[in-house]
Short mmCIF file of C-alpha atoms in Angstrom, two decimals:
data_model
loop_
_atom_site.label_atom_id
_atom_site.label_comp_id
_atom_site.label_asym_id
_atom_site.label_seq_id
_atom_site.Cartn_x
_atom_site.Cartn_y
_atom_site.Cartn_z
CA UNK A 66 0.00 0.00 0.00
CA UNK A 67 1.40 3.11 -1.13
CA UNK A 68 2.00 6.12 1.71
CA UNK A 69 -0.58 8.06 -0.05
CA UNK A 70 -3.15 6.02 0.20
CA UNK A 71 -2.26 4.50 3.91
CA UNK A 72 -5.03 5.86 6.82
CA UNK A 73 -4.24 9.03 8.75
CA UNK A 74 -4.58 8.15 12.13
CA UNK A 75 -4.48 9.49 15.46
CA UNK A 76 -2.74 7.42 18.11
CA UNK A 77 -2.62 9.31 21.29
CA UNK A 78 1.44 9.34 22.80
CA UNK A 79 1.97 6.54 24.88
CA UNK A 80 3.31 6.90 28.91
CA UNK A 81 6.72 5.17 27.33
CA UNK A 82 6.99 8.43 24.57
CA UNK A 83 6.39 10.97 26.86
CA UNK A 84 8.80 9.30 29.28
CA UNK A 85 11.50 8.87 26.60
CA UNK A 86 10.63 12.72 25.53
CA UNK A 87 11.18 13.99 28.98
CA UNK A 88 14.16 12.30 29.71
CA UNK A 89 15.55 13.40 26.10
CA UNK A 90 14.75 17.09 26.67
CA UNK A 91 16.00 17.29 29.88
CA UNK A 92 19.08 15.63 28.59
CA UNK A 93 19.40 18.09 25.30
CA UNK A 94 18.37 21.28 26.99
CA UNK A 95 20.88 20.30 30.23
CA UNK A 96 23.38 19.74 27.95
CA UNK A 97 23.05 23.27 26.26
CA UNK A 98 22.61 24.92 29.80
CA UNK A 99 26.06 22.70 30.99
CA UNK A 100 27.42 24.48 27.79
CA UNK A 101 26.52 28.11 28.26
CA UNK A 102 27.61 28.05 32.43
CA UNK A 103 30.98 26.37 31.66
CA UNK A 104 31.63 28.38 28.21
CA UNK A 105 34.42 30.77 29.91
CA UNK A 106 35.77 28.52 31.73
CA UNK A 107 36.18 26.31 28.55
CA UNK A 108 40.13 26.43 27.45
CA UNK A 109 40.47 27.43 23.17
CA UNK A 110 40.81 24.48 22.57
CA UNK A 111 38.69 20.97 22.73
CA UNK A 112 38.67 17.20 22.05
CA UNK A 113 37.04 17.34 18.94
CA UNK A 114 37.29 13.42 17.81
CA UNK A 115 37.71 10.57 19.45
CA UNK A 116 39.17 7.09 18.18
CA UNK A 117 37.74 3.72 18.73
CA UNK A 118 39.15 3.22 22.20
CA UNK A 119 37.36 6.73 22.83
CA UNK A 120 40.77 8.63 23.12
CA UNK A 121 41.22 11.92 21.36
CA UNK A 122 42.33 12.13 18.51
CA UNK A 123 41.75 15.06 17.19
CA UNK A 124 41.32 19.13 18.79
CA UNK A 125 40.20 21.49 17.64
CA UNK A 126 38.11 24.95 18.54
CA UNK A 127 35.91 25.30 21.35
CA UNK A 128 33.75 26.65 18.84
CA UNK A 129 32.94 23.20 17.32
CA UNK A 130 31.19 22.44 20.66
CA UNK A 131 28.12 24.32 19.56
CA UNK A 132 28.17 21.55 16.39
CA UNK A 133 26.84 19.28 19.03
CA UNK A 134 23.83 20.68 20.13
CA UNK A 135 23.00 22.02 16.77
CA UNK A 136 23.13 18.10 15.15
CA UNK A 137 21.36 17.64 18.31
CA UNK A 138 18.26 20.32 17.42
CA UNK A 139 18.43 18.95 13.98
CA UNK A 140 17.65 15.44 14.64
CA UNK A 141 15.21 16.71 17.11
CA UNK A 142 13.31 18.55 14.70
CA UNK A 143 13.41 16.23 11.96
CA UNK A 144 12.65 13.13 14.04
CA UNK A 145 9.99 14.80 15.88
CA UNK A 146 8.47 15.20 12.18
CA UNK A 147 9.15 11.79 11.74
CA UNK A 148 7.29 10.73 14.79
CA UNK A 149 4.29 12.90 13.78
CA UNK A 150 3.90 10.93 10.21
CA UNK A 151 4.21 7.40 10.57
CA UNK A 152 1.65 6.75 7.73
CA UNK A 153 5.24 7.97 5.56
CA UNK A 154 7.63 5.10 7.20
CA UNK A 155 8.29 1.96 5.27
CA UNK A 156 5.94 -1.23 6.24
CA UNK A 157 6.11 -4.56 5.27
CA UNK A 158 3.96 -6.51 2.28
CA UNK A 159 1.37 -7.44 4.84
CA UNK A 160 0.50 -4.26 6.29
CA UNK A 161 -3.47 -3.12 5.89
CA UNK A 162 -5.89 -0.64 6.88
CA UNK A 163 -6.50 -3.36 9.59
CA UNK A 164 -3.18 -3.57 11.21
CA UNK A 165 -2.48 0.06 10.42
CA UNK A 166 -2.67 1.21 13.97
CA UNK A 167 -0.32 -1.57 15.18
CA UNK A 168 2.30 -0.57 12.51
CA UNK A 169 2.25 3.17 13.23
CA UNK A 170 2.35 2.70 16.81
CA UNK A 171 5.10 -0.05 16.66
CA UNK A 172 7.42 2.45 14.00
CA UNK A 173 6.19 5.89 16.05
CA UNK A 174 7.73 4.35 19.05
CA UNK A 175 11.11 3.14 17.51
CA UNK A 176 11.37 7.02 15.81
CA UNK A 177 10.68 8.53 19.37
CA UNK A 178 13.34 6.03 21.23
CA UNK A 179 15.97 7.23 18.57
CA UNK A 180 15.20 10.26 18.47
CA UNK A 181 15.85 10.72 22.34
CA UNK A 182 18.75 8.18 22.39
CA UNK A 183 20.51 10.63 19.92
CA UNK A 184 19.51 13.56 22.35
CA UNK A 185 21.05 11.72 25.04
CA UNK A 186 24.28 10.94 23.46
CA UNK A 187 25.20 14.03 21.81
CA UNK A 188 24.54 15.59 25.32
CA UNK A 189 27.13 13.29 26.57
CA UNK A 190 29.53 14.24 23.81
CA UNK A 191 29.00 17.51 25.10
CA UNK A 192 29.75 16.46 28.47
CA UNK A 193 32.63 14.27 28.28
CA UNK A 194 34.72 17.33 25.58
CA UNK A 195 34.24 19.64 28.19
CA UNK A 196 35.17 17.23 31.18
CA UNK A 197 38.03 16.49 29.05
CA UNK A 198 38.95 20.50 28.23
CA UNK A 199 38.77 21.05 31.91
CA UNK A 200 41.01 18.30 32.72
CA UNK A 201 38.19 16.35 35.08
CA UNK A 202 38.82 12.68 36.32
CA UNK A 203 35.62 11.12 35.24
CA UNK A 204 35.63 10.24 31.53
CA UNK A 205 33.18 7.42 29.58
CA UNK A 206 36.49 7.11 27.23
CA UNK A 207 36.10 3.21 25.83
CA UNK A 208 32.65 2.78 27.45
CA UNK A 209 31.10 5.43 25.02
CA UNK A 210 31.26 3.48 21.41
CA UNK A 211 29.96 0.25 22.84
CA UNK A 212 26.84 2.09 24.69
CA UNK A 213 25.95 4.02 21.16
CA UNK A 214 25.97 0.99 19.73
CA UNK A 215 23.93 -0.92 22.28
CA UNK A 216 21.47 2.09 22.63
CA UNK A 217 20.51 2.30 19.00
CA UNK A 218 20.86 -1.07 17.92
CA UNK A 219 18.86 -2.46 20.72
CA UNK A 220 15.64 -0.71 20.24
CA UNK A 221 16.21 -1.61 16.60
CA UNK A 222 15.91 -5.20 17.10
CA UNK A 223 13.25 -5.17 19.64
CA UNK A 224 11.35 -3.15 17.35
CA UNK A 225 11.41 -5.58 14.72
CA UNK A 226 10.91 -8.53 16.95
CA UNK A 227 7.68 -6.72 18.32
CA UNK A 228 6.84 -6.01 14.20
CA UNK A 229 7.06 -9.77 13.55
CA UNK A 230 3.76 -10.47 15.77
CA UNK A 231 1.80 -7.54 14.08
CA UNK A 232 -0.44 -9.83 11.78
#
């Protein structure tokens, strides 16, 4: 069934969305305040890579810290629109105006967990460059690449599993 001719439906935001949204705004909009109050403190320059062990690699300008949070309002915007449409994802052969609701809900749900995942992990980008800058003990270093991948490849594959039983 082509988007254009799939149902537009309303499916009210489940407790687990505005749970994830909360917890990814308050992550994205701490992450901008931890910004601003440390900006003069911030040395010119930053970590501005990091290699696979999650050592820098590469500095740069303190400048390129506002990068993060802009990426960050980005995908925030963009997902957000993404959430808001599901009758635009991509469904499987089987779906129908009968199972419609299932699949929105299902692929509205995945959107809004990456979505908020990204929020939270650019926000701790933001927070381990300028714990770095400042020469602070705690750092996520080789911890960081592993939990990215677990984050978004997890709700990935539960996603799908859930899909599977959508008949």
């Amino acid at each position: 069934m082509h988007s254009s001719n799939r149902p537009l439906l309303h499916i009210p935001r489940t407790k687990r969305e505005k749970i994830w949204n909360a917890v990814g705004i308050l992550f994205y909009v701490g992450s901008i305040l931890f910004l601003l109050f440390s900006w003069y403190d911030i040395p010119t320059k930053v970590p501005a890579h990091y290699n696979i062990a999650g050592e820098v690699n590469r500095w740069g300008s303190k400048w390129e810290l506002l990068l993060l949070p802009g990426i960050s309002t980005f995908l925030l915007i963009l997902m957000t629109l993404l959430e808001k449409f599901p009758n635009v994802h991509n469904y499987p052969a089987r779906f129908n105006e009968n199972n419609a609701a299932q699949f929105y809900l299902n692929s509205r749900k995945l959107v809004n967990m990456l979505k908020n995942i990204c929020l939270i992990l650019f926000s701790l980008i933001v927070f381990e460059s300028v714990s770095i800058s400042l020469g602070w003990e705690f750092h996520i270093g080789i911890w960081f690449l592993p939990f990215m991948l677990i984050s978004t490849l997890l709700p990935i594959v539960i996603s799908l599993l859930e899909r599977r039983h959508i008949k």
